[in-house]
């Protein structure tokens, strides 16, 4: 049975996906067009194993789906609205303090 995630769960899943630069690149690539894993790995310059792990994370988050095409599998965004969300996030202006006032910034490389 398919369960719908709450708004908070959806945002948390999206945040988890965006927390990694490779997953961000994957989401942006799949926003441009659906693609096969081998093509994505070549395009991004990473191993197929590493790519597979990131695609599994994105699938588990519910952000991408695997579509069988003959003997191959193609990946695409699970909902076209995710593409709109990515566009909105890319165009958002983020204010960052120059002094990196977060006490954990140096240790956690977070801010």
Tab-separated table of C-alpha atoms in Angstrom, residues 13-96:
chain	number	residue	atom	x	y	z
A	13	UNK	CA	13.403	13.960	2.441
A	14	UNK	CA	14.087	16.782	0.015
A	15	UNK	CA	16.611	18.258	2.441
A	16	UNK	CA	18.373	14.912	2.860
A	17	UNK	CA	18.624	14.577	-0.905
A	18	UNK	CA	19.994	18.102	-1.330
A	19	UNK	CA	22.551	17.620	1.462
A	20	UNK	CA	24.917	15.872	-0.962
A	21	UNK	CA	26.419	17.587	-4.024
A	22	UNK	CA	26.236	14.433	-6.165
A	23	UNK	CA	22.552	13.994	-5.405
A	24	UNK	CA	22.005	17.666	-6.254
A	25	UNK	CA	23.717	17.109	-9.604
A	26	UNK	CA	21.585	14.023	-10.208
A	27	UNK	CA	18.362	15.859	-9.466
A	28	UNK	CA	19.361	18.703	-11.778
A	29	UNK	CA	20.346	16.267	-14.532
A	30	UNK	CA	17.054	14.391	-14.218
A	31	UNK	CA	15.208	17.699	-14.218
A	32	UNK	CA	16.704	18.346	-17.666
A	33	UNK	CA	15.672	14.917	-18.960
A	34	UNK	CA	15.167	11.316	-17.841
A	35	UNK	CA	18.342	9.251	-18.172
A	36	UNK	CA	19.863	5.790	-17.820
A	37	UNK	CA	22.335	5.189	-14.957
A	38	UNK	CA	25.285	4.426	-17.243
A	39	UNK	CA	24.763	7.711	-19.081
A	40	UNK	CA	24.478	9.624	-15.798
A	41	UNK	CA	27.653	8.029	-14.411
A	42	UNK	CA	29.608	8.910	-17.551
A	43	UNK	CA	28.213	12.436	-17.638
A	44	UNK	CA	29.049	13.057	-13.981
A	45	UNK	CA	32.410	11.280	-14.044
A	46	UNK	CA	31.646	8.908	-11.163
A	47	UNK	CA	31.551	5.126	-10.864
A	48	UNK	CA	28.334	3.296	-11.555
A	49	UNK	CA	28.445	1.840	-8.046
A	50	UNK	CA	28.634	5.267	-6.462
A	51	UNK	CA	25.885	6.539	-8.741
A	52	UNK	CA	23.719	3.540	-7.879
A	53	UNK	CA	24.025	4.313	-4.165
A	54	UNK	CA	22.905	7.901	-4.724
A	55	UNK	CA	20.025	6.854	-6.975
A	56	UNK	CA	18.918	4.398	-4.271
A	57	UNK	CA	18.868	7.255	-1.754
A	58	UNK	CA	16.830	9.436	-4.105
A	59	UNK	CA	14.419	6.549	-4.735
A	60	UNK	CA	14.083	5.912	-0.993
A	61	UNK	CA	13.344	9.619	-0.510
A	62	UNK	CA	10.628	9.311	-3.143
A	63	UNK	CA	12.179	11.943	-5.405
A	64	UNK	CA	13.039	9.760	-8.401
A	65	UNK	CA	11.481	6.680	-9.948
A	66	UNK	CA	12.971	3.860	-11.978
A	67	UNK	CA	11.120	3.171	-15.217
A	68	UNK	CA	11.828	-0.128	-17.007
A	69	UNK	CA	12.575	0.394	-20.694
A	70	UNK	CA	13.188	-2.967	-22.301
A	71	UNK	CA	16.173	-4.510	-20.558
A	72	UNK	CA	17.371	-1.173	-19.188
A	73	UNK	CA	16.104	1.159	-16.484
A	74	UNK	CA	15.599	4.864	-16.948
A	75	UNK	CA	15.386	7.310	-14.039
A	76	UNK	CA	13.238	10.417	-13.843
A	77	UNK	CA	11.874	12.801	-11.252
A	78	UNK	CA	8.894	11.274	-9.477
A	79	UNK	CA	6.814	14.432	-9.882
A	80	UNK	CA	7.186	17.324	-12.338
A	81	UNK	CA	6.639	19.747	-9.446
A	82	UNK	CA	10.035	18.720	-8.066
A	83	UNK	CA	11.579	20.359	-11.117
A	84	UNK	CA	9.748	23.572	-10.292
A	85	UNK	CA	10.994	23.337	-6.704
A	86	UNK	CA	14.577	22.888	-7.945
A	87	UNK	CA	14.212	25.933	-10.186
A	88	UNK	CA	12.862	27.974	-7.278
A	89	UNK	CA	15.697	26.867	-4.987
A	90	UNK	CA	18.338	27.684	-7.602
A	91	UNK	CA	16.933	31.174	-8.063
A	92	UNK	CA	16.544	31.913	-4.349
A	93	UNK	CA	18.878	34.458	-2.838
A	94	UNK	CA	20.674	33.153	0.214
A	95	UNK	CA	22.129	35.611	2.703
A	96	UNK	CA	25.340	34.294	4.243
